[in-house]
Amino acid sequence: MSVFELTGRKALVTGGAQGLGAGMTQALARAGAAVAIADINEDRGKQTVEALRDSGATAEFVTLDITDDAQWEHAVADTVAALDGLDILVNNAGVEITGLIVDLDPAAVRRMLDVNVLGTALGIKHAFRAMRPGGAAGRGGAIVNTSSVAATIAWPSISIYSATKSAVDRLTRVAAMESGKLGYGVRVNCVYPGLVPTEMGAKLAQDVADLGLFASQEAAVAGVIEQTPIGRLGEVADMADAVVFLASDAARFITGAGLPVDGGMGM
Ligand SMILES: NC(=O)c1ccc[n+]([C@@H]2O[C@H](COP(=O)([O-])OP(=O)(O)OC[C@H]3O[C@@H](n4cnc5c(N)ncnc54)[C@H](O)[C@@H]3O)[C@@H](O)[C@H]2O)c1
């Protein structure tokens, strides 16, 4: 049996309605996991769940705004009840609001801190409570957080986004340490995706062109590719496969790690 096999595992993916999260959910399901998508976008999330069911997966949708502590409690309880356990949390949901530091908008800063930092931290909190011995699921597991190549490079116009993704990186390390010291049996790692032309990625490339940092969206993409040794943008499947790896027993001795999945851009 492959070490990437996830049959019998139960996984919750935030922001799984679209983009990277939808691909991660599909890849986890293909590896055999029963999956739940948690998202604020109910319509899109339910469509993605239907597509997963059509492909033969066990899939559920739970409504969740990851910035809300009480909603997290319900979302995790509902997932444990619906899937009969919880072994994997992928903290993927995030937001990016492009802007130069000279134009800093406090509301945009707070929004990114709220979703990317608080939302991710609350996910770790509730997953730990459910997965640790004595918790509602109670058999340990794996958490994979979504940082970004933005945490490892200096790209103009994404200062606060980069800061929040650096925070996700540190959160990951401390969470891994607490889990180990307190015997939770939960590995905690993160990925640093490179630019992928999802809704968020494509908008970022357009935003930097609109700010005059590049001549056009195409020139911004070319600039990223120029800085990427593998010589192309990332694809959803590149990120999804890395998440499956970190969630699986193939990564059984890996915790507190950050895995660049960026074609080498952030080295
Ligand atoms: N696309 C990229 O180039 C790229 C690169 C590096 C990192 N990332 C990170 O990967 C993750 C996914 O990015 P994406 O490109 O798929 O973005 P996306 O905007 O296409 O999808 C984000 C998903 O998160 C959901 N979401 C947003 N706020 C939420 C909230 N408060 N509660 C619950 N769900 C919420 C959205 O409804 C959506 O389904 C994000 O954390 C992003 O920062 C993306």
PDB file of C-alpha atoms and ligand atoms in Angstrom:
ATOM      1  CA  MET A   1       0.000   0.000   0.000  1.00  0.00           C
ATOM      2  CA  SER A   2       1.292   3.477  -0.838  1.00  0.00           C
ATOM      3  CA  VAL A   3       2.359   5.706   2.056  1.00  0.00           C
ATOM      4  CA  PHE A   4       0.298   8.435   0.371  1.00  0.00           C
ATOM      5  CA  GLU A   5      -2.843   6.333   0.855  1.00  0.00           C
ATOM      6  CA  LEU A   6      -5.426   8.173   2.983  1.00  0.00           C
ATOM      7  CA  THR A   7      -8.223   5.620   3.029  1.00  0.00           C
ATOM      8  CA  GLY A   8     -10.124   5.870   6.300  1.00  0.00           C
ATOM      9  CA  ARG A   9      -8.819   9.384   7.047  1.00  0.00           C
ATOM     10  CA  LYS A  10     -11.193  12.312   7.524  1.00  0.00           C
ATOM     11  CA  ALA A  11     -10.124  15.726   6.264  1.00  0.00           C
ATOM     12  CA  LEU A  12     -11.459  19.270   6.637  1.00  0.00           C
ATOM     13  CA  VAL A  13     -10.298  21.914   4.133  1.00  0.00           C
ATOM     14  CA  THR A  14     -11.042  25.603   4.683  1.00  0.00           C
ATOM     15  CA  GLY A  15     -11.586  27.748   1.614  1.00  0.00           C
ATOM     16  CA  GLY A  16     -12.254  24.537  -0.295  1.00  0.00           C
ATOM     17  CA  ALA A  17     -15.031  25.993  -2.429  1.00  0.00           C
ATOM     18  CA  GLN A  18     -12.662  27.104  -5.202  1.00  0.00           C
ATOM     19  CA  GLY A  19      -9.046  27.631  -6.215  1.00  0.00           C
ATOM     20  CA  LEU A  20      -6.272  25.854  -4.374  1.00  0.00           C
ATOM     21  CA  GLY A  21      -8.609  24.578  -1.627  1.00  0.00           C
ATOM     22  CA  ALA A  22     -10.907  22.857  -4.132  1.00  0.00           C
ATOM     23  CA  GLY A  23      -7.891  21.152  -5.714  1.00  0.00           C
ATOM     24  CA  MET A  24      -6.521  20.125  -2.325  1.00  0.00           C
ATOM     25  CA  THR A  25      -9.885  18.639  -1.370  1.00  0.00           C
ATOM     26  CA  GLN A  26     -10.077  16.692  -4.641  1.00  0.00           C
ATOM     27  CA  ALA A  27      -6.532  15.359  -4.195  1.00  0.00           C
ATOM     28  CA  LEU A  28      -7.213  14.273  -0.594  1.00  0.00           C
ATOM     29  CA  ALA A  29     -10.385  12.509  -1.772  1.00  0.00           C
ATOM     30  CA  ARG A  30      -8.511  10.813  -4.638  1.00  0.00           C
ATOM     31  CA  ALA A  31      -6.033   9.501  -2.043  1.00  0.00           C
ATOM     32  CA  GLY A  32      -9.000   7.930  -0.245  1.00  0.00           C
ATOM     33  CA  ALA A  33      -9.923  10.453   2.467  1.00  0.00           C
ATOM     34  CA  ALA A  34     -13.489  11.425   3.308  1.00  0.00           C
ATOM     35  CA  VAL A  35     -13.549  15.210   3.025  1.00  0.00           C
ATOM     36  CA  ALA A  36     -15.402  18.250   4.280  1.00  0.00           C
ATOM     37  CA  ILE A  37     -15.199  21.699   2.712  1.00  0.00           C
ATOM     38  CA  ALA A  38     -15.585  24.683   5.044  1.00  0.00           C
ATOM     39  CA  ASP A  39     -16.137  28.040   3.350  1.00  0.00           C
ATOM     40  CA  ILE A  40     -18.091  31.294   3.551  1.00  0.00           C
ATOM     41  CA  ASN A  41     -19.138  30.817  -0.074  1.00  0.00           C
ATOM     42  CA  GLU A  42     -22.005  28.345   0.389  1.00  0.00           C
ATOM     43  CA  ASP A  43     -23.161  28.160  -3.238  1.00  0.00           C
ATOM     44  CA  ARG A  44     -19.727  27.499  -4.656  1.00  0.00           C
ATOM     45  CA  GLY A  45     -18.810  25.178  -1.766  1.00  0.00           C
ATOM     46  CA  LYS A  46     -21.911  23.035  -2.272  1.00  0.00           C
ATOM     47  CA  GLN A  47     -21.217  22.814  -6.027  1.00  0.00           C
ATOM     48  CA  THR A  48     -17.680  21.612  -5.318  1.00  0.00           C
ATOM     49  CA  VAL A  49     -19.013  19.040  -2.859  1.00  0.00           C
ATOM     50  CA  GLU A  50     -21.530  17.792  -5.469  1.00  0.00           C
ATOM     51  CA  ALA A  51     -18.711  17.358  -7.996  1.00  0.00           C
ATOM     52  CA  LEU A  52     -16.712  15.405  -5.402  1.00  0.00           C
ATOM     53  CA  ARG A  53     -19.681  13.140  -4.685  1.00  0.00           C
ATOM     54  CA  ASP A  54     -20.185  12.587  -8.422  1.00  0.00           C
ATOM     55  CA  SER A  55     -16.592  11.352  -8.575  1.00  0.00           C
ATOM     56  CA  GLY A  56     -17.380   8.816  -5.841  1.00  0.00           C
ATOM     57  CA  ALA A  57     -15.958  10.666  -2.829  1.00  0.00           C
ATOM     58  CA  THR A  58     -17.539  11.006   0.587  1.00  0.00           C
ATOM     59  CA  ALA A  59     -17.880  14.776   0.874  1.00  0.00           C
ATOM     60  CA  GLU A  60     -19.692  17.277   3.093  1.00  0.00           C
ATOM     61  CA  PHE A  61     -20.052  21.058   3.168  1.00  0.00           C
ATOM     62  CA  VAL A  62     -19.968  23.137   6.352  1.00  0.00           C
ATOM     63  CA  THR A  63     -20.523  26.875   6.426  1.00  0.00           C
ATOM     64  CA  LEU A  64     -17.645  28.619   8.163  1.00  0.00           C
ATOM     65  CA  ASP A  65     -16.222  32.091   8.464  1.00  0.00           C
ATOM     66  CA  ILE A  66     -12.779  31.186   9.771  1.00  0.00           C
ATOM     67  CA  THR A  67     -12.491  34.461  11.710  1.00  0.00           C
ATOM     68  CA  ASP A  68     -15.318  33.386  14.047  1.00  0.00           C
ATOM     69  CA  ASP A  69     -14.388  31.261  17.069  1.00  0.00           C
ATOM     70  CA  ALA A  70     -17.931  30.012  17.726  1.00  0.00           C
ATOM     71  CA  GLN A  71     -18.438  29.028  14.080  1.00  0.00           C
ATOM     72  CA  TRP A  72     -15.213  27.014  14.208  1.00  0.00           C
ATOM     73  CA  GLU A  73     -16.515  25.069  17.201  1.00  0.00           C
ATOM     74  CA  HIS A  74     -19.668  24.114  15.290  1.00  0.00           C
ATOM     75  CA  ALA A  75     -17.847  23.416  12.022  1.00  0.00           C
ATOM     76  CA  VAL A  76     -15.421  20.992  13.653  1.00  0.00           C
ATOM     77  CA  ALA A  77     -18.176  19.293  15.677  1.00  0.00           C
ATOM     78  CA  ASP A  78     -20.342  18.946  12.543  1.00  0.00           C
ATOM     79  CA  THR A  79     -17.406  17.543  10.555  1.00  0.00           C
ATOM     80  CA  VAL A  80     -16.542  14.995  13.246  1.00  0.00           C
ATOM     81  CA  ALA A  81     -20.195  13.916  13.368  1.00  0.00           C
ATOM     82  CA  ALA A  82     -20.676  13.794   9.581  1.00  0.00           C
ATOM     83  CA  LEU A  83     -17.399  12.027   8.728  1.00  0.00           C
ATOM     84  CA  ASP A  84     -17.086  10.063  11.975  1.00  0.00           C
ATOM     85  CA  GLY A  85     -13.772  11.628  12.942  1.00  0.00           C
ATOM     86  CA  LEU A  86     -11.154  14.184  11.992  1.00  0.00           C
ATOM     87  CA  ASP A  87      -7.544  13.354  11.112  1.00  0.00           C
ATOM     88  CA  ILE A  88      -6.499  16.169   8.766  1.00  0.00           C
ATOM     89  CA  LEU A  89      -7.117  19.920   8.780  1.00  0.00           C
ATOM     90  CA  VAL A  90      -5.960  21.985   5.817  1.00  0.00           C
ATOM     91  CA  ASN A  91      -6.011  25.646   6.875  1.00  0.00           C
ATOM     92  CA  ASN A  92      -6.167  26.999   3.335  1.00  0.00           C
ATOM     93  CA  ALA A  93      -8.633  29.920   3.325  1.00  0.00           C
ATOM     94  CA  GLY A  94      -6.964  33.298   2.988  1.00  0.00           C
ATOM     95  CA  VAL A  95      -7.348  36.749   1.466  1.00  0.00           C
ATOM     96  CA  GLU A  96      -4.966  39.090  -0.356  1.00  0.00           C
ATOM     97  CA  ILE A  97      -5.567  42.835  -0.703  1.00  0.00           C
ATOM     98  CA  THR A  98      -2.896  44.479  -2.830  1.00  0.00           C
ATOM     99  CA  GLY A  99      -1.581  47.948  -1.936  1.00  0.00           C
ATOM    100  CA  LEU A 100       1.551  50.018  -1.519  1.00  0.00           C
ATOM    101  CA  ILE A 101       2.673  50.918   2.006  1.00  0.00           C
ATOM    102  CA  VAL A 102       2.250  54.642   1.239  1.00  0.00           C
ATOM    103  CA  ASP A 103      -1.448  53.955   0.574  1.00  0.00           C
ATOM    104  CA  LEU A 104      -1.978  51.661   3.591  1.00  0.00           C
ATOM    105  CA  ASP A 105      -5.650  51.158   4.421  1.00  0.00           C
ATOM    106  CA  PRO A 106      -6.126  50.057   8.061  1.00  0.00           C
ATOM    107  CA  ALA A 107      -9.354  48.216   7.199  1.00  0.00           C
ATOM    108  CA  ALA A 108      -7.545  46.124   4.590  1.00  0.00           C
ATOM    109  CA  VAL A 109      -4.730  45.406   7.052  1.00  0.00           C
ATOM    110  CA  ARG A 110      -7.193  44.277   9.716  1.00  0.00           C
ATOM    111  CA  ARG A 111      -9.061  42.085   7.213  1.00  0.00           C
ATOM    112  CA  MET A 112      -5.898  40.244   6.188  1.00  0.00           C
ATOM    113  CA  LEU A 113      -4.773  39.849   9.814  1.00  0.00           C
ATOM    114  CA  ASP A 114      -8.221  38.579  10.745  1.00  0.00           C
ATOM    115  CA  VAL A 115      -8.575  35.980   7.998  1.00  0.00           C
ATOM    116  CA  ASN A 116      -4.980  34.898   7.434  1.00  0.00           C
ATOM    117  CA  VAL A 117      -3.656  34.979  11.010  1.00  0.00           C
ATOM    118  CA  LEU A 118      -6.615  34.759  13.392  1.00  0.00           C
ATOM    119  CA  GLY A 119      -8.532  32.413  11.071  1.00  0.00           C
ATOM    120  CA  THR A 120      -5.587  30.042  10.755  1.00  0.00           C
ATOM    121  CA  ALA A 121      -4.846  30.155  14.492  1.00  0.00           C
ATOM    122  CA  LEU A 122      -8.476  29.384  15.364  1.00  0.00           C
ATOM    123  CA  GLY A 123      -8.347  26.424  13.007  1.00  0.00           C
ATOM    124  CA  ILE A 124      -5.316  25.040  14.822  1.00  0.00           C
ATOM    125  CA  LYS A 125      -7.048  25.629  18.165  1.00  0.00           C
ATOM    126  CA  HIS A 126     -10.202  23.732  17.269  1.00  0.00           C
ATOM    127  CA  ALA A 127      -8.408  20.971  15.396  1.00  0.00           C
ATOM    128  CA  PHE A 128      -6.098  20.399  18.400  1.00  0.00           C
ATOM    129  CA  ARG A 129      -9.090  20.209  20.728  1.00  0.00           C
ATOM    130  CA  ALA A 130     -10.817  17.643  18.530  1.00  0.00           C
ATOM    131  CA  MET A 131      -7.790  15.569  17.500  1.00  0.00           C
ATOM    132  CA  ARG A 132      -5.848  15.326  20.773  1.00  0.00           C
ATOM    133  CA  PRO A 133      -6.367  12.351  23.070  1.00  0.00           C
ATOM    134  CA  GLY A 134      -9.772  12.673  24.730  1.00  0.00           C
ATOM    135  CA  GLY A 135     -11.033  15.021  21.984  1.00  0.00           C
ATOM    136  CA  ALA A 136     -14.134  14.361  19.899  1.00  0.00           C
ATOM    137  CA  ALA A 137     -11.996  12.674  17.223  1.00  0.00           C
ATOM    138  CA  GLY A 138      -9.142  11.810  19.571  1.00  0.00           C
ATOM    139  CA  ARG A 139      -6.599   9.978  17.431  1.00  0.00           C
ATOM    140  CA  GLY A 140      -4.061  12.690  16.508  1.00  0.00           C
ATOM    141  CA  GLY A 141      -3.445  13.612  12.905  1.00  0.00           C
ATOM    142  CA  ALA A 142      -1.972  16.305  10.705  1.00  0.00           C
ATOM    143  CA  ILE A 143      -2.552  20.006  10.104  1.00  0.00           C
ATOM    144  CA  VAL A 144      -1.299  21.687   6.937  1.00  0.00           C
ATOM    145  CA  ASN A 145      -1.346  25.489   6.912  1.00  0.00           C
ATOM    146  CA  THR A 146      -1.139  27.593   3.754  1.00  0.00           C
ATOM    147  CA  SER A 147       1.578  30.204   3.930  1.00  0.00           C
ATOM    148  CA  SER A 148       2.929  31.661   0.655  1.00  0.00           C
ATOM    149  CA  VAL A 149       6.093  32.305  -1.311  1.00  0.00           C
ATOM    150  CA  ALA A 150       5.246  35.874  -0.211  1.00  0.00           C
ATOM    151  CA  ALA A 151       6.642  34.922   3.208  1.00  0.00           C
ATOM    152  CA  THR A 152      10.041  34.227   1.637  1.00  0.00           C
ATOM    153  CA  ILE A 153      10.510  37.025  -0.928  1.00  0.00           C
ATOM    154  CA  ALA A 154      10.061  40.822  -1.058  1.00  0.00           C
ATOM    155  CA  TRP A 155       7.448  41.528  -3.735  1.00  0.00           C
ATOM    156  CA  PRO A 156       6.242  45.152  -3.903  1.00  0.00           C
ATOM    157  CA  SER A 157       2.573  45.858  -2.996  1.00  0.00           C
ATOM    158  CA  ILE A 158       1.953  42.805  -0.826  1.00  0.00           C
ATOM    159  CA  SER A 159       3.638  43.925   2.411  1.00  0.00           C
ATOM    160  CA  ILE A 160       0.795  43.130   4.794  1.00  0.00           C
ATOM    161  CA  TYR A 161      -0.167  39.933   2.985  1.00  0.00           C
ATOM    162  CA  SER A 162       3.482  38.851   3.216  1.00  0.00           C
ATOM    163  CA  ALA A 163       3.520  39.731   6.917  1.00  0.00           C
ATOM    164  CA  THR A 164       0.421  37.621   7.563  1.00  0.00           C
ATOM    165  CA  LYS A 165       1.908  34.680   5.682  1.00  0.00           C
ATOM    166  CA  SER A 166       5.135  35.016   7.704  1.00  0.00           C
ATOM    167  CA  ALA A 167       2.883  34.854  10.763  1.00  0.00           C
ATOM    168  CA  VAL A 168       1.377  31.604   9.458  1.00  0.00           C
ATOM    169  CA  ASP A 169       4.911  30.236   9.156  1.00  0.00           C
ATOM    170  CA  ARG A 170       5.717  31.011  12.835  1.00  0.00           C
ATOM    171  CA  LEU A 171       2.302  29.851  14.028  1.00  0.00           C
ATOM    172  CA  THR A 172       3.044  26.529  12.356  1.00  0.00           C
ATOM    173  CA  ARG A 173       6.335  26.084  14.247  1.00  0.00           C
ATOM    174  CA  VAL A 174       4.938  26.970  17.668  1.00  0.00           C
ATOM    175  CA  ALA A 175       1.862  24.825  17.123  1.00  0.00           C
ATOM    176  CA  ALA A 176       4.056  21.856  16.172  1.00  0.00           C
ATOM    177  CA  MET A 177       6.087  22.386  19.337  1.00  0.00           C
ATOM    178  CA  GLU A 178       3.009  22.654  21.589  1.00  0.00           C
ATOM    179  CA  SER A 179       1.493  19.543  20.025  1.00  0.00           C
ATOM    180  CA  GLY A 180       4.686  17.607  20.646  1.00  0.00           C
ATOM    181  CA  LYS A 181       5.255  18.847  24.187  1.00  0.00           C
ATOM    182  CA  LEU A 182       1.643  18.272  25.195  1.00  0.00           C
ATOM    183  CA  GLY A 183       1.282  14.863  23.538  1.00  0.00           C
ATOM    184  CA  TYR A 184      -1.484  15.788  21.088  1.00  0.00           C
ATOM    185  CA  GLY A 185      -0.132  13.503  18.361  1.00  0.00           C
ATOM    186  CA  VAL A 186      -0.791  16.128  15.697  1.00  0.00           C
ATOM    187  CA  ARG A 187       1.900  17.065  13.160  1.00  0.00           C
ATOM    188  CA  VAL A 188       1.738  20.698  12.017  1.00  0.00           C
ATOM    189  CA  ASN A 189       3.384  21.847   8.790  1.00  0.00           C
ATOM    190  CA  CYS A 190       2.859  24.519   6.160  1.00  0.00           C
ATOM    191  CA  VAL A 191       3.291  24.979   2.426  1.00  0.00           C
ATOM    192  CA  TYR A 192       4.519  28.108   0.659  1.00  0.00           C
ATOM    193  CA  PRO A 193       2.741  28.092  -2.719  1.00  0.00           C
ATOM    194  CA  GLY A 194       4.166  30.104  -5.583  1.00  0.00           C
ATOM    195  CA  LEU A 195       1.890  32.152  -7.824  1.00  0.00           C
ATOM    196  CA  VAL A 196      -1.014  30.101  -9.190  1.00  0.00           C
ATOM    197  CA  PRO A 197      -3.516  31.775 -11.550  1.00  0.00           C
ATOM    198  CA  THR A 198      -6.581  31.155  -9.386  1.00  0.00           C
ATOM    199  CA  GLU A 199      -9.020  34.030  -8.863  1.00  0.00           C
ATOM    200  CA  MET A 200      -6.637  35.414  -6.202  1.00  0.00           C
ATOM    201  CA  GLY A 201      -3.438  34.855  -8.186  1.00  0.00           C
ATOM    202  CA  ALA A 202      -4.795  36.316 -11.426  1.00  0.00           C
ATOM    203  CA  LYS A 203      -6.141  39.378  -9.572  1.00  0.00           C
ATOM    204  CA  LEU A 204      -2.767  39.966  -7.908  1.00  0.00           C
ATOM    205  CA  ALA A 205      -1.031  39.975 -11.315  1.00  0.00           C
ATOM    206  CA  GLN A 206      -3.617  42.494 -12.572  1.00  0.00           C
ATOM    207  CA  ASP A 207      -3.323  44.620  -9.401  1.00  0.00           C
ATOM    208  CA  VAL A 208       0.457  45.030  -9.713  1.00  0.00           C
ATOM    209  CA  ALA A 209      -0.023  46.101 -13.338  1.00  0.00           C
ATOM    210  CA  ASP A 210      -2.731  48.585 -12.280  1.00  0.00           C
ATOM    211  CA  LEU A 211      -0.309  50.007  -9.698  1.00  0.00           C
ATOM    212  CA  GLY A 212       2.222  50.613 -12.477  1.00  0.00           C
ATOM    213  CA  LEU A 213       4.741  48.103 -11.154  1.00  0.00           C
ATOM    214  CA  PHE A 214       4.530  46.130 -14.416  1.00  0.00           C
ATOM    215  CA  ALA A 215       3.426  47.167 -17.899  1.00  0.00           C
ATOM    216  CA  SER A 216       0.573  44.639 -17.929  1.00  0.00           C
ATOM    217  CA  GLN A 217      -0.822  41.532 -16.204  1.00  0.00           C
ATOM    218  CA  GLU A 218       1.109  39.425 -18.740  1.00  0.00           C
ATOM    219  CA  ALA A 219       4.332  41.282 -17.901  1.00  0.00           C
ATOM    220  CA  ALA A 220       3.765  40.620 -14.172  1.00  0.00           C
ATOM    221  CA  VAL A 221       3.318  36.904 -14.864  1.00  0.00           C
ATOM    222  CA  ALA A 222       6.439  36.931 -17.040  1.00  0.00           C
ATOM    223  CA  GLY A 223       8.309  38.616 -14.172  1.00  0.00           C
ATOM    224  CA  VAL A 224       7.319  35.814 -11.795  1.00  0.00           C
ATOM    225  CA  ILE A 225       8.309  33.135 -14.310  1.00  0.00           C
ATOM    226  CA  GLU A 226      11.640  34.882 -14.863  1.00  0.00           C
ATOM    227  CA  GLN A 227      12.370  34.509 -11.117  1.00  0.00           C
ATOM    228  CA  THR A 228      11.277  30.836 -11.072  1.00  0.00           C
ATOM    229  CA  PRO A 229      13.959  28.230 -11.880  1.00  0.00           C
ATOM    230  CA  ILE A 230      11.378  25.677 -13.068  1.00  0.00           C
ATOM    231  CA  GLY A 231      10.213  28.330 -15.531  1.00  0.00           C
ATOM    232  CA  ARG A 232       6.437  28.331 -15.204  1.00  0.00           C
ATOM    233  CA  LEU A 233       3.645  29.386 -12.851  1.00  0.00           C
ATOM    234  CA  GLY A 234       2.373  26.958 -10.246  1.00  0.00           C
ATOM    235  CA  GLU A 235      -0.655  24.780 -10.914  1.00  0.00           C
ATOM    236  CA  VAL A 236      -3.377  23.865  -8.444  1.00  0.00           C
ATOM    237  CA  ALA A 237      -2.306  20.203  -8.608  1.00  0.00           C
ATOM    238  CA  ASP A 238       1.278  21.140  -7.605  1.00  0.00           C
ATOM    239  CA  MET A 239      -0.040  22.554  -4.306  1.00  0.00           C
ATOM    240  CA  ALA A 240      -2.613  19.805  -3.797  1.00  0.00           C
ATOM    241  CA  ASP A 241      -0.062  17.000  -4.142  1.00  0.00           C
ATOM    242  CA  ALA A 242       2.243  18.679  -1.597  1.00  0.00           C
ATOM    243  CA  VAL A 243      -0.647  18.893   0.865  1.00  0.00           C
ATOM    244  CA  VAL A 244      -1.468  15.207   0.379  1.00  0.00           C
ATOM    245  CA  PHE A 245       2.177  14.389   1.073  1.00  0.00           C
ATOM    246  CA  LEU A 246       2.315  16.424   4.308  1.00  0.00           C
ATOM    247  CA  ALA A 247      -1.043  15.013   5.453  1.00  0.00           C
ATOM    248  CA  SER A 248      -0.009  11.420   4.760  1.00  0.00           C
ATOM    249  CA  ASP A 249       2.134   8.890   6.586  1.00  0.00           C
ATOM    250  CA  ALA A 250       4.898   9.601   4.042  1.00  0.00           C
ATOM    251  CA  ALA A 251       5.514  12.705   6.188  1.00  0.00           C
ATOM    252  CA  ARG A 252       5.244  10.859   9.516  1.00  0.00           C
ATOM    253  CA  PHE A 253       8.576  12.280  10.852  1.00  0.00           C
ATOM    254  CA  ILE A 254       7.973  15.799   9.547  1.00  0.00           C
ATOM    255  CA  THR A 255       6.507  18.471  11.811  1.00  0.00           C
ATOM    256  CA  GLY A 256       7.099  22.187  12.252  1.00  0.00           C
ATOM    257  CA  ALA A 257       8.298  22.376   8.659  1.00  0.00           C
ATOM    258  CA  GLY A 258       7.550  24.758   5.811  1.00  0.00           C
ATOM    259  CA  LEU A 259       7.621  23.271   2.312  1.00  0.00           C
ATOM    260  CA  PRO A 260       8.204  25.663  -0.596  1.00  0.00           C
ATOM    261  CA  VAL A 261       6.056  24.623  -3.586  1.00  0.00           C
ATOM    262  CA  ASP A 262       7.099  27.512  -5.777  1.00  0.00           C
ATOM    263  CA  GLY A 263       9.304  26.136  -8.560  1.00  0.00           C
ATOM    264  CA  GLY A 264      12.302  27.550  -6.668  1.00  0.00           C
ATOM    265  CA  MET A 265      11.169  31.192  -6.707  1.00  0.00           C
ATOM    266  CA  GLY A 266      11.688  31.719  -2.985  1.00  0.00           C
ATOM    267  CA  MET A 267      15.061  30.035  -2.545  1.00  0.00           C
TER     268      MET A 267
HETATM  269  N1  LIG B   1      -3.155  31.676  -5.737  1.00  0.00           N
HETATM  270  C1  LIG B   1      -1.925  31.961  -5.378  1.00  0.00           C
HETATM  271  O1  LIG B   1      -1.109  32.402  -6.200  1.00  0.00           O
HETATM  272  C2  LIG B   1      -1.464  31.740  -3.976  1.00  0.00           C
HETATM  273  C3  LIG B   1      -0.082  31.768  -3.718  1.00  0.00           C
HETATM  274  C4  LIG B   1       0.361  31.569  -2.416  1.00  0.00           C
HETATM  275  C5  LIG B   1      -0.545  31.331  -1.404  1.00  0.00           C
HETATM  276  N2  LIG B   1      -1.885  31.312  -1.683  1.00  0.00           N
HETATM  277  C6  LIG B   1      -2.774  31.057  -0.561  1.00  0.00           C
HETATM  278  O2  LIG B   1      -3.533  29.898  -0.856  1.00  0.00           O
HETATM  279  C7  LIG B   1      -4.818  29.982  -0.255  1.00  0.00           C
HETATM  280  C8  LIG B   1      -5.893  29.767  -1.297  1.00  0.00           C
HETATM  281  O3  LIG B   1      -5.739  30.742  -2.306  1.00  0.00           O
HETATM  282  P1  LIG B   1      -6.588  30.735  -3.679  1.00  0.00           P
HETATM  283  O4  LIG B   1      -5.687  31.258  -4.714  1.00  0.00           O
HETATM  284  O5  LIG B   1      -7.258  29.431  -3.849  1.00  0.00           O
HETATM  285  O6  LIG B   1      -7.667  31.885  -3.331  1.00  0.00           O
HETATM  286  P2  LIG B   1      -9.184  32.069  -3.810  1.00  0.00           P
HETATM  287  O7  LIG B   1      -9.506  33.494  -3.511  1.00  0.00           O
HETATM  288  O8  LIG B   1      -9.385  31.553  -5.190  1.00  0.00           O
HETATM  289  O9  LIG B   1     -10.012  31.124  -2.813  1.00  0.00           O
HETATM  290  C9  LIG B   1     -10.064  31.403  -1.433  1.00  0.00           C
HETATM  291  C10 LIG B   1     -11.201  30.629  -0.796  1.00  0.00           C
HETATM  292  O10 LIG B   1     -11.208  30.977   0.597  1.00  0.00           O
HETATM  293  C11 LIG B   1     -12.541  31.312   0.978  1.00  0.00           C
HETATM  294  N3  LIG B   1     -12.510  32.251   2.104  1.00  0.00           N
HETATM  295  C12 LIG B   1     -12.059  33.530   2.105  1.00  0.00           C
HETATM  296  N4  LIG B   1     -12.252  34.087   3.316  1.00  0.00           N
HETATM  297  C13 LIG B   1     -12.824  33.144   4.097  1.00  0.00           C
HETATM  298  C14 LIG B   1     -13.268  33.121   5.443  1.00  0.00           C
HETATM  299  N5  LIG B   1     -13.186  34.190   6.238  1.00  0.00           N
HETATM  300  N6  LIG B   1     -13.787  31.969   5.938  1.00  0.00           N
HETATM  301  C15 LIG B   1     -13.914  30.874   5.119  1.00  0.00           C
HETATM  302  N7  LIG B   1     -13.531  30.843   3.851  1.00  0.00           N
HETATM  303  C16 LIG B   1     -12.993  31.974   3.335  1.00  0.00           C
HETATM  304  C17 LIG B   1     -13.167  31.911  -0.284  1.00  0.00           C
HETATM  305  O11 LIG B   1     -14.589  31.900  -0.232  1.00  0.00           O
HETATM  306  C18 LIG B   1     -12.584  31.009  -1.365  1.00  0.00           C
HETATM  307  O12 LIG B   1     -13.356  29.841  -1.541  1.00  0.00           O
HETATM  308  C19 LIG B   1      -4.873  31.345   0.423  1.00  0.00           C
HETATM  309  O13 LIG B   1      -4.516  31.214   1.783  1.00  0.00           O
HETATM  310  C20 LIG B   1      -3.806  32.131  -0.321  1.00  0.00           C
HETATM  311  O14 LIG B   1      -3.317  33.198   0.456  1.00  0.00           O
HETATM  312  C21 LIG B   1      -2.354  31.507  -2.940  1.00  0.00           C
END
